[in-house]
Amino acid sequence: LDLPVLNAPYEKVSLSEIGTFDFIHLSYVIEHLPDPKHLFQTAYTLLKPKGILCIEAPNDFNILQKALVTHLNKKNYWIHVPVHVNYFHFESLSKLFAKTGFRIVQKETGFPLEFFVLMGLDYIDNPKVGKKIHTMRMLFEKNLSVLGLNELKENLYRSFADQGIGRNCIIYGQK
């Protein structure tokens, strides 16, 4: 596309070298960083006034995961040491946005996979079931699209985010 690309760790880049942006999107990054607050502060500096930062991270230690551990004796299946050095859920990620000066404008998520375990399809202990529920989730979303119900899906997933459930946290914050 003949777009300018700077391929370097963000800590090693001069902010004046890269300019400012209207939108920054970081997907599945912050759980790997020892200091995610620093990344948010850097993003804030790099955004133009009213610019948007979109962060997507796993929704870990959420109420459904805790329920599966407490009531169904599941292990903490979302723990990935040493790959993940930080864990977030909607409340903790929202606090990080606020601490770094962002105003949250929208929260979204994906399908809460824990629903399948609660319905008797234990993907945690059985990888074959994991493939099955992935196919089921994809079919659910595809059928909503085919039926012209994308807005319903978006509203449903935003409602899940409001409840703090869903596989991932997707939060949009404005400078």
Short mmCIF file of N, CA and C in Angstrom, two decimals:
data_model
loop_
_atom_site.label_atom_id
_atom_site.label_comp_id
_atom_site.label_asym_id
_atom_site.label_seq_id
_atom_site.Cartn_x
_atom_site.Cartn_y
_atom_site.Cartn_z
N LEU A 1 0.81 -1.21 0.00
CA LEU A 1 0.00 0.00 0.00
C LEU A 1 0.85 1.27 0.00
N ASP A 2 2.15 1.08 0.01
CA ASP A 2 3.09 2.21 -0.01
C ASP A 2 2.88 3.16 1.17
N LEU A 3 2.61 2.57 2.35
CA LEU A 3 2.46 3.35 3.57
C LEU A 3 3.77 3.37 4.34
N PRO A 4 4.07 4.46 5.01
CA PRO A 4 5.30 4.48 5.81
C PRO A 4 5.14 3.57 7.03
N VAL A 5 6.14 2.75 7.26
CA VAL A 5 6.12 1.81 8.39
C VAL A 5 7.41 1.97 9.18
N LEU A 6 7.27 2.04 10.48
CA LEU A 6 8.41 2.09 11.37
C LEU A 6 8.36 0.83 12.21
N ASN A 7 9.32 -0.05 12.03
CA ASN A 7 9.33 -1.33 12.72
C ASN A 7 10.40 -1.29 13.81
N ALA A 8 9.95 -1.00 15.05
CA ALA A 8 10.88 -0.89 16.16
C ALA A 8 10.09 -0.98 17.47
N PRO A 9 10.75 -1.43 18.54
CA PRO A 9 10.07 -1.42 19.84
C PRO A 9 9.69 0.00 20.22
N TYR A 10 8.50 0.19 20.77
CA TYR A 10 8.04 1.54 21.06
C TYR A 10 8.94 2.27 22.05
N GLU A 11 9.61 1.54 22.93
CA GLU A 11 10.49 2.20 23.90
C GLU A 11 11.71 2.83 23.25
N LYS A 12 12.05 2.38 22.05
CA LYS A 12 13.28 2.83 21.39
C LYS A 12 13.03 3.88 20.31
N VAL A 13 11.78 4.32 20.17
CA VAL A 13 11.44 5.24 19.09
C VAL A 13 11.28 6.65 19.65
N SER A 14 11.84 7.59 18.95
CA SER A 14 11.66 8.99 19.31
C SER A 14 10.23 9.39 18.93
N LEU A 15 9.48 9.92 19.88
CA LEU A 15 8.09 10.28 19.60
C LEU A 15 7.98 11.32 18.49
N SER A 16 8.94 12.21 18.42
CA SER A 16 8.91 13.22 17.36
C SER A 16 9.15 12.58 15.99
N GLU A 17 9.79 11.42 15.98
CA GLU A 17 10.10 10.71 14.73
C GLU A 17 8.85 10.13 14.08
N ILE A 18 7.84 9.81 14.88
CA ILE A 18 6.69 9.12 14.29
C ILE A 18 5.45 9.99 14.17
N GLY A 19 5.41 11.15 14.76
CA GLY A 19 4.26 12.04 14.61
C GLY A 19 3.10 11.65 15.50
N THR A 20 1.89 12.14 15.15
CA THR A 20 0.70 11.87 15.94
C THR A 20 -0.35 11.16 15.10
N PHE A 21 -1.31 10.57 15.79
CA PHE A 21 -2.31 9.71 15.14
C PHE A 21 -3.71 10.05 15.61
N ASP A 22 -4.68 9.70 14.76
CA ASP A 22 -6.09 9.81 15.12
C ASP A 22 -6.55 8.58 15.90
N PHE A 23 -5.91 7.45 15.63
CA PHE A 23 -6.37 6.17 16.19
C PHE A 23 -5.18 5.25 16.39
N ILE A 24 -5.11 4.64 17.56
CA ILE A 24 -4.09 3.61 17.84
C ILE A 24 -4.83 2.37 18.30
N HIS A 25 -4.50 1.25 17.69
CA HIS A 25 -5.13 -0.03 18.04
C HIS A 25 -4.05 -1.02 18.48
N LEU A 26 -4.21 -1.57 19.68
CA LEU A 26 -3.28 -2.57 20.21
C LEU A 26 -4.08 -3.80 20.60
N SER A 27 -3.85 -4.87 19.89
CA SER A 27 -4.60 -6.10 20.10
C SER A 27 -3.69 -7.18 20.69
N TYR A 28 -4.05 -7.64 21.89
CA TYR A 28 -3.31 -8.69 22.59
C TYR A 28 -1.83 -8.35 22.74
N VAL A 29 -1.58 -7.15 23.28
CA VAL A 29 -0.22 -6.66 23.51
C VAL A 29 0.03 -6.43 24.99
N ILE A 30 -0.88 -5.73 25.67
CA ILE A 30 -0.57 -5.24 27.02
C ILE A 30 -0.38 -6.33 28.06
N GLU A 31 -0.96 -7.50 27.84
CA GLU A 31 -0.78 -8.58 28.81
C GLU A 31 0.65 -9.13 28.79
N HIS A 32 1.41 -8.76 27.77
CA HIS A 32 2.80 -9.22 27.64
C HIS A 32 3.82 -8.20 28.16
N LEU A 33 3.36 -7.02 28.54
CA LEU A 33 4.27 -5.93 28.91
C LEU A 33 4.42 -5.79 30.42
N PRO A 34 5.64 -5.60 30.90
CA PRO A 34 5.83 -5.41 32.34
C PRO A 34 5.27 -4.07 32.84
N ASP A 35 5.13 -3.08 31.94
CA ASP A 35 4.65 -1.76 32.36
C ASP A 35 3.60 -1.24 31.37
N PRO A 36 2.40 -1.78 31.39
CA PRO A 36 1.38 -1.34 30.42
C PRO A 36 0.98 0.12 30.61
N LYS A 37 1.11 0.64 31.83
CA LYS A 37 0.77 2.05 32.05
C LYS A 37 1.66 2.95 31.18
N HIS A 38 2.92 2.60 31.06
CA HIS A 38 3.84 3.38 30.23
C HIS A 38 3.38 3.39 28.77
N LEU A 39 2.90 2.26 28.29
CA LEU A 39 2.40 2.19 26.91
C LEU A 39 1.18 3.10 26.74
N PHE A 40 0.28 3.11 27.71
CA PHE A 40 -0.89 3.99 27.64
C PHE A 40 -0.45 5.45 27.62
N GLN A 41 0.52 5.79 28.46
CA GLN A 41 1.02 7.17 28.49
C GLN A 41 1.66 7.55 27.16
N THR A 42 2.40 6.63 26.57
CA THR A 42 3.00 6.87 25.26
C THR A 42 1.92 7.06 24.20
N ALA A 43 0.91 6.19 24.23
CA ALA A 43 -0.19 6.31 23.27
C ALA A 43 -0.90 7.65 23.42
N TYR A 44 -1.09 8.08 24.66
CA TYR A 44 -1.74 9.38 24.91
C TYR A 44 -0.94 10.50 24.25
N THR A 45 0.37 10.44 24.39
CA THR A 45 1.24 11.45 23.79
C THR A 45 1.16 11.42 22.27
N LEU A 46 1.02 10.23 21.71
CA LEU A 46 1.02 10.07 20.26
C LEU A 46 -0.33 10.39 19.60
N LEU A 47 -1.38 10.48 20.39
CA LEU A 47 -2.69 10.74 19.82
C LEU A 47 -2.95 12.24 19.66
N LYS A 48 -3.62 12.55 18.58
CA LYS A 48 -4.08 13.92 18.37
C LYS A 48 -5.21 14.20 19.36
N PRO A 49 -5.55 15.49 19.59
CA PRO A 49 -6.71 15.77 20.45
C PRO A 49 -7.94 15.01 19.95
N LYS A 50 -8.68 14.42 20.86
CA LYS A 50 -9.87 13.61 20.57
C LYS A 50 -9.54 12.28 19.90
N GLY A 51 -8.23 11.96 19.82
CA GLY A 51 -7.82 10.67 19.23
C GLY A 51 -8.31 9.51 20.08
N ILE A 52 -8.35 8.33 19.46
CA ILE A 52 -8.90 7.14 20.10
C ILE A 52 -7.81 6.08 20.26
N LEU A 53 -7.76 5.50 21.47
CA LEU A 53 -6.93 4.33 21.74
C LEU A 53 -7.87 3.14 21.92
N CYS A 54 -7.65 2.09 21.12
CA CYS A 54 -8.42 0.86 21.24
C CYS A 54 -7.49 -0.24 21.75
N ILE A 55 -7.85 -0.82 22.88
CA ILE A 55 -7.08 -1.90 23.47
C ILE A 55 -7.93 -3.16 23.47
N GLU A 56 -7.35 -4.26 23.01
CA GLU A 56 -8.00 -5.57 23.11
C GLU A 56 -7.06 -6.48 23.89
N ALA A 57 -7.61 -7.09 24.93
CA ALA A 57 -6.83 -7.98 25.80
C ALA A 57 -7.74 -9.09 26.30
N PRO A 58 -7.16 -10.21 26.72
CA PRO A 58 -7.99 -11.26 27.31
C PRO A 58 -8.73 -10.74 28.54
N ASN A 59 -9.95 -11.21 28.73
CA ASN A 59 -10.78 -10.83 29.87
C ASN A 59 -10.60 -11.89 30.96
N ASP A 60 -9.55 -11.73 31.73
CA ASP A 60 -9.17 -12.76 32.69
C ASP A 60 -9.62 -12.43 34.10
N PHE A 61 -9.84 -13.49 34.88
CA PHE A 61 -10.35 -13.38 36.24
C PHE A 61 -11.74 -12.75 36.25
N ASN A 62 -12.52 -12.99 35.18
CA ASN A 62 -13.88 -12.45 35.15
C ASN A 62 -14.81 -13.35 35.96
N ILE A 63 -16.02 -12.90 36.18
CA ILE A 63 -16.96 -13.57 37.07
C ILE A 63 -17.28 -15.00 36.62
N LEU A 64 -17.36 -15.24 35.32
CA LEU A 64 -17.65 -16.59 34.85
C LEU A 64 -16.47 -17.52 35.06
N GLN A 65 -15.27 -17.05 34.80
CA GLN A 65 -14.08 -17.87 35.05
C GLN A 65 -13.99 -18.22 36.53
N LYS A 66 -14.20 -17.23 37.37
CA LYS A 66 -14.15 -17.48 38.82
C LYS A 66 -15.21 -18.50 39.23
N ALA A 67 -16.40 -18.42 38.63
CA ALA A 67 -17.46 -19.37 38.97
C ALA A 67 -17.09 -20.79 38.56
N LEU A 68 -16.46 -20.95 37.39
CA LEU A 68 -16.04 -22.28 36.94
C LEU A 68 -15.00 -22.87 37.88
N VAL A 69 -14.09 -22.03 38.36
CA VAL A 69 -13.06 -22.49 39.29
C VAL A 69 -13.70 -22.86 40.64
N THR A 70 -14.54 -21.99 41.14
CA THR A 70 -15.11 -22.18 42.47
C THR A 70 -16.14 -23.31 42.52
N HIS A 71 -17.02 -23.36 41.53
CA HIS A 71 -18.16 -24.28 41.61
C HIS A 71 -18.01 -25.54 40.77
N LEU A 72 -17.15 -25.50 39.75
CA LEU A 72 -16.97 -26.69 38.90
C LEU A 72 -15.55 -27.25 39.01
N ASN A 73 -14.79 -26.72 39.95
CA ASN A 73 -13.43 -27.21 40.23
C ASN A 73 -12.50 -27.17 39.02
N LYS A 74 -12.66 -26.17 38.18
CA LYS A 74 -11.75 -25.99 37.04
C LYS A 74 -10.50 -25.28 37.53
N LYS A 75 -9.40 -25.56 36.84
CA LYS A 75 -8.15 -24.86 37.16
C LYS A 75 -8.21 -23.45 36.56
N ASN A 76 -7.28 -22.60 36.92
CA ASN A 76 -7.19 -21.27 36.32
C ASN A 76 -6.61 -21.41 34.91
N TYR A 77 -7.44 -21.86 33.99
CA TYR A 77 -7.02 -22.23 32.63
C TYR A 77 -6.53 -21.07 31.79
N TRP A 78 -6.76 -19.86 32.23
CA TRP A 78 -6.34 -18.68 31.46
C TRP A 78 -4.95 -18.18 31.85
N ILE A 79 -4.34 -18.77 32.86
CA ILE A 79 -3.01 -18.35 33.30
C ILE A 79 -1.97 -18.87 32.31
N HIS A 80 -1.13 -17.95 31.81
CA HIS A 80 -0.10 -18.31 30.83
C HIS A 80 1.25 -17.72 31.22
N VAL A 81 1.79 -18.20 32.33
CA VAL A 81 3.11 -17.76 32.79
C VAL A 81 4.17 -18.53 32.02
N PRO A 82 5.22 -17.94 31.55
CA PRO A 82 5.65 -16.54 31.73
C PRO A 82 5.24 -15.64 30.57
N VAL A 83 4.43 -16.14 29.65
CA VAL A 83 4.07 -15.35 28.47
C VAL A 83 3.25 -14.12 28.84
N HIS A 84 2.25 -14.30 29.70
CA HIS A 84 1.46 -13.16 30.17
C HIS A 84 2.02 -12.71 31.51
N VAL A 85 2.39 -11.45 31.55
CA VAL A 85 2.95 -10.90 32.80
C VAL A 85 1.94 -10.01 33.52
N ASN A 86 0.84 -9.70 32.86
CA ASN A 86 -0.26 -8.93 33.44
C ASN A 86 -1.58 -9.54 33.00
N TYR A 87 -2.57 -9.40 33.84
CA TYR A 87 -3.91 -9.91 33.54
C TYR A 87 -4.91 -8.80 33.76
N PHE A 88 -5.89 -8.70 32.87
CA PHE A 88 -6.88 -7.63 32.92
C PHE A 88 -8.28 -8.21 32.80
N HIS A 89 -9.23 -7.45 33.34
CA HIS A 89 -10.64 -7.66 33.08
C HIS A 89 -11.21 -6.27 32.84
N PHE A 90 -12.50 -6.17 32.58
CA PHE A 90 -13.05 -4.87 32.20
C PHE A 90 -12.82 -3.79 33.26
N GLU A 91 -12.98 -4.15 34.52
CA GLU A 91 -12.82 -3.14 35.57
C GLU A 91 -11.38 -2.65 35.67
N SER A 92 -10.42 -3.57 35.67
CA SER A 92 -9.02 -3.16 35.82
C SER A 92 -8.53 -2.40 34.58
N LEU A 93 -8.95 -2.83 33.42
CA LEU A 93 -8.55 -2.14 32.20
C LEU A 93 -9.19 -0.75 32.13
N SER A 94 -10.43 -0.63 32.55
CA SER A 94 -11.10 0.68 32.59
C SER A 94 -10.37 1.63 33.53
N LYS A 95 -9.90 1.12 34.67
CA LYS A 95 -9.15 1.95 35.61
C LYS A 95 -7.84 2.44 35.00
N LEU A 96 -7.19 1.59 34.20
CA LEU A 96 -5.94 2.00 33.55
C LEU A 96 -6.21 3.11 32.53
N PHE A 97 -7.31 2.99 31.78
CA PHE A 97 -7.68 4.07 30.86
C PHE A 97 -7.85 5.38 31.64
N ALA A 98 -8.59 5.33 32.74
CA ALA A 98 -8.87 6.54 33.52
C ALA A 98 -7.59 7.13 34.12
N LYS A 99 -6.72 6.27 34.67
CA LYS A 99 -5.47 6.75 35.29
C LYS A 99 -4.56 7.45 34.30
N THR A 100 -4.69 7.10 33.02
CA THR A 100 -3.80 7.69 32.02
C THR A 100 -4.49 8.78 31.20
N GLY A 101 -5.66 9.24 31.67
CA GLY A 101 -6.30 10.42 31.08
C GLY A 101 -7.31 10.15 29.98
N PHE A 102 -7.64 8.90 29.72
CA PHE A 102 -8.59 8.59 28.66
C PHE A 102 -10.02 8.54 29.20
N ARG A 103 -10.95 8.95 28.35
CA ARG A 103 -12.38 8.83 28.63
C ARG A 103 -12.90 7.66 27.81
N ILE A 104 -13.48 6.68 28.46
CA ILE A 104 -13.97 5.50 27.75
C ILE A 104 -15.22 5.87 26.95
N VAL A 105 -15.20 5.50 25.66
CA VAL A 105 -16.33 5.80 24.80
C VAL A 105 -17.10 4.55 24.38
N GLN A 106 -16.47 3.38 24.50
CA GLN A 106 -17.19 2.15 24.15
C GLN A 106 -16.45 0.93 24.68
N LYS A 107 -17.24 -0.10 25.06
CA LYS A 107 -16.69 -1.38 25.49
C LYS A 107 -17.37 -2.47 24.68
N GLU A 108 -16.58 -3.45 24.25
CA GLU A 108 -17.10 -4.58 23.48
C GLU A 108 -16.41 -5.85 23.96
N THR A 109 -16.91 -6.97 23.51
CA THR A 109 -16.29 -8.25 23.82
C THR A 109 -16.66 -9.26 22.74
N GLY A 110 -16.21 -10.49 22.94
CA GLY A 110 -16.61 -11.61 22.10
C GLY A 110 -17.50 -12.55 22.90
N PHE A 111 -17.91 -13.62 22.27
CA PHE A 111 -18.82 -14.58 22.91
C PHE A 111 -18.18 -15.16 24.17
N PRO A 112 -18.91 -15.20 25.28
CA PRO A 112 -18.38 -15.79 26.52
C PRO A 112 -18.29 -17.31 26.40
N LEU A 113 -17.11 -17.82 26.13
CA LEU A 113 -16.93 -19.26 25.91
C LEU A 113 -17.30 -20.08 27.14
N GLU A 114 -17.24 -19.47 28.31
CA GLU A 114 -17.62 -20.18 29.54
C GLU A 114 -19.08 -20.64 29.50
N PHE A 115 -19.91 -19.99 28.69
CA PHE A 115 -21.30 -20.44 28.53
C PHE A 115 -21.33 -21.91 28.12
N PHE A 116 -20.41 -22.30 27.23
CA PHE A 116 -20.40 -23.69 26.76
C PHE A 116 -20.13 -24.66 27.90
N VAL A 117 -19.21 -24.32 28.78
CA VAL A 117 -18.91 -25.18 29.93
C VAL A 117 -20.15 -25.29 30.81
N LEU A 118 -20.83 -24.18 31.00
CA LEU A 118 -22.05 -24.18 31.82
C LEU A 118 -23.17 -25.00 31.17
N MET A 119 -23.08 -25.21 29.85
CA MET A 119 -24.06 -26.03 29.13
C MET A 119 -23.59 -27.48 28.97
N GLY A 120 -22.44 -27.82 29.57
CA GLY A 120 -21.96 -29.19 29.56
C GLY A 120 -20.94 -29.52 28.49
N LEU A 121 -20.48 -28.52 27.75
CA LEU A 121 -19.46 -28.74 26.72
C LEU A 121 -18.13 -28.22 27.26
N ASP A 122 -17.37 -29.10 27.88
CA ASP A 122 -16.16 -28.71 28.62
C ASP A 122 -14.95 -28.63 27.69
N TYR A 123 -14.75 -27.47 27.11
CA TYR A 123 -13.60 -27.25 26.23
C TYR A 123 -12.30 -27.12 27.02
N ILE A 124 -12.39 -26.84 28.30
CA ILE A 124 -11.20 -26.64 29.11
C ILE A 124 -10.41 -27.95 29.24
N ASP A 125 -11.10 -29.02 29.52
CA ASP A 125 -10.45 -30.31 29.74
C ASP A 125 -10.40 -31.20 28.50
N ASN A 126 -11.02 -30.75 27.40
CA ASN A 126 -11.09 -31.59 26.21
C ASN A 126 -10.88 -30.74 24.95
N PRO A 127 -9.68 -30.79 24.36
CA PRO A 127 -9.39 -29.98 23.16
C PRO A 127 -10.33 -30.27 21.98
N LYS A 128 -10.81 -31.49 21.85
CA LYS A 128 -11.75 -31.79 20.76
C LYS A 128 -13.03 -31.00 20.91
N VAL A 129 -13.48 -30.84 22.15
CA VAL A 129 -14.66 -30.02 22.41
C VAL A 129 -14.36 -28.56 22.07
N GLY A 130 -13.12 -28.13 22.31
CA GLY A 130 -12.71 -26.77 21.97
C GLY A 130 -12.93 -26.46 20.50
N LYS A 131 -12.56 -27.39 19.63
CA LYS A 131 -12.78 -27.20 18.19
C LYS A 131 -14.27 -27.13 17.87
N LYS A 132 -15.06 -27.96 18.55
CA LYS A 132 -16.50 -27.99 18.32
C LYS A 132 -17.15 -26.67 18.73
N ILE A 133 -16.80 -26.16 19.92
CA ILE A 133 -17.44 -24.92 20.35
C ILE A 133 -16.99 -23.73 19.52
N HIS A 134 -15.76 -23.78 19.03
CA HIS A 134 -15.30 -22.70 18.14
C HIS A 134 -16.17 -22.67 16.89
N THR A 135 -16.43 -23.84 16.33
CA THR A 135 -17.29 -23.94 15.15
C THR A 135 -18.71 -23.46 15.47
N MET A 136 -19.22 -23.83 16.64
CA MET A 136 -20.56 -23.40 17.05
C MET A 136 -20.63 -21.88 17.20
N ARG A 137 -19.62 -21.30 17.81
CA ARG A 137 -19.60 -19.84 17.98
C ARG A 137 -19.55 -19.14 16.64
N MET A 138 -18.71 -19.65 15.74
CA MET A 138 -18.61 -19.06 14.40
C MET A 138 -19.95 -19.17 13.66
N LEU A 139 -20.62 -20.32 13.79
CA LEU A 139 -21.91 -20.53 13.13
C LEU A 139 -22.96 -19.58 13.70
N PHE A 140 -22.95 -19.40 15.01
CA PHE A 140 -23.86 -18.46 15.66
C PHE A 140 -23.70 -17.06 15.06
N GLU A 141 -22.45 -16.59 14.97
CA GLU A 141 -22.20 -15.25 14.45
C GLU A 141 -22.52 -15.16 12.96
N LYS A 142 -22.19 -16.20 12.21
CA LYS A 142 -22.49 -16.21 10.77
C LYS A 142 -24.00 -16.17 10.55
N ASN A 143 -24.75 -16.95 11.31
CA ASN A 143 -26.20 -16.98 11.13
C ASN A 143 -26.84 -15.65 11.50
N LEU A 144 -26.34 -14.99 12.53
CA LEU A 144 -26.85 -13.66 12.85
C LEU A 144 -26.61 -12.71 11.67
N SER A 145 -25.44 -12.83 11.06
CA SER A 145 -25.12 -11.98 9.90
C SER A 145 -26.03 -12.29 8.72
N VAL A 146 -26.20 -13.57 8.41
CA VAL A 146 -27.06 -13.99 7.30
C VAL A 146 -28.49 -13.51 7.51
N LEU A 147 -28.94 -13.51 8.74
CA LEU A 147 -30.30 -13.07 9.07
C LEU A 147 -30.43 -11.55 9.14
N GLY A 148 -29.32 -10.84 8.90
CA GLY A 148 -29.35 -9.39 8.95
C GLY A 148 -29.41 -8.85 10.37
N LEU A 149 -28.87 -9.61 11.32
CA LEU A 149 -28.95 -9.24 12.73
C LEU A 149 -27.60 -8.83 13.32
N ASN A 150 -26.77 -8.20 12.51
CA ASN A 150 -25.46 -7.76 13.00
C ASN A 150 -25.58 -6.74 14.13
N GLU A 151 -26.57 -5.85 14.02
CA GLU A 151 -26.76 -4.87 15.08
C GLU A 151 -27.15 -5.55 16.39
N LEU A 152 -27.97 -6.58 16.31
CA LEU A 152 -28.33 -7.35 17.50
C LEU A 152 -27.08 -7.98 18.12
N LYS A 153 -26.23 -8.58 17.28
CA LYS A 153 -24.99 -9.18 17.78
C LYS A 153 -24.12 -8.13 18.47
N GLU A 154 -23.95 -6.98 17.84
CA GLU A 154 -23.12 -5.92 18.43
C GLU A 154 -23.70 -5.46 19.76
N ASN A 155 -25.00 -5.29 19.83
CA ASN A 155 -25.64 -4.86 21.08
C ASN A 155 -25.52 -5.94 22.15
N LEU A 156 -25.66 -7.20 21.76
CA LEU A 156 -25.52 -8.32 22.69
C LEU A 156 -24.11 -8.35 23.28
N TYR A 157 -23.11 -8.23 22.42
CA TYR A 157 -21.73 -8.28 22.87
C TYR A 157 -21.36 -7.06 23.71
N ARG A 158 -21.94 -5.90 23.41
CA ARG A 158 -21.72 -4.73 24.26
C ARG A 158 -22.38 -4.94 25.63
N SER A 159 -23.54 -5.59 25.63
CA SER A 159 -24.21 -5.91 26.90
C SER A 159 -23.38 -6.88 27.73
N PHE A 160 -22.78 -7.88 27.07
CA PHE A 160 -21.88 -8.79 27.78
C PHE A 160 -20.73 -8.00 28.40
N ALA A 161 -20.17 -7.07 27.63
CA ALA A 161 -19.06 -6.25 28.14
C ALA A 161 -19.50 -5.45 29.36
N ASP A 162 -20.72 -4.91 29.32
CA ASP A 162 -21.24 -4.16 30.46
C ASP A 162 -21.34 -5.04 31.71
N GLN A 163 -21.56 -6.33 31.51
CA GLN A 163 -21.65 -7.28 32.63
C GLN A 163 -20.28 -7.82 33.05
N GLY A 164 -19.24 -7.46 32.29
CA GLY A 164 -17.88 -7.91 32.60
C GLY A 164 -17.57 -9.30 32.12
N ILE A 165 -18.41 -9.85 31.23
CA ILE A 165 -18.17 -11.19 30.71
C ILE A 165 -17.83 -11.12 29.23
N GLY A 166 -17.31 -12.22 28.71
CA GLY A 166 -16.86 -12.28 27.32
C GLY A 166 -15.40 -12.67 27.31
N ARG A 167 -14.97 -13.27 26.24
CA ARG A 167 -13.60 -13.79 26.18
C ARG A 167 -12.54 -12.71 26.19
N ASN A 168 -12.86 -11.54 25.66
CA ASN A 168 -11.86 -10.48 25.56
C ASN A 168 -12.46 -9.15 25.98
N CYS A 169 -11.59 -8.25 26.37
CA CYS A 169 -11.97 -6.86 26.65
C CYS A 169 -11.55 -6.04 25.44
N ILE A 170 -12.47 -5.31 24.89
CA ILE A 170 -12.16 -4.36 23.83
C ILE A 170 -12.69 -3.02 24.33
N ILE A 171 -11.78 -2.11 24.56
CA ILE A 171 -12.17 -0.81 25.11
C ILE A 171 -11.59 0.29 24.22
N TYR A 172 -12.45 1.27 23.92
CA TYR A 172 -12.07 2.45 23.15
C TYR A 172 -12.05 3.62 24.12
N GLY A 173 -10.89 4.29 24.20
CA GLY A 173 -10.77 5.46 25.05
C GLY A 173 -10.38 6.67 24.22
N GLN A 174 -10.96 7.80 24.56
CA GLN A 174 -10.66 9.03 23.83
C GLN A 174 -9.78 9.95 24.66
N LYS A 175 -8.82 10.56 23.97
CA LYS A 175 -7.91 11.51 24.63
C LYS A 175 -8.67 12.76 25.02
#
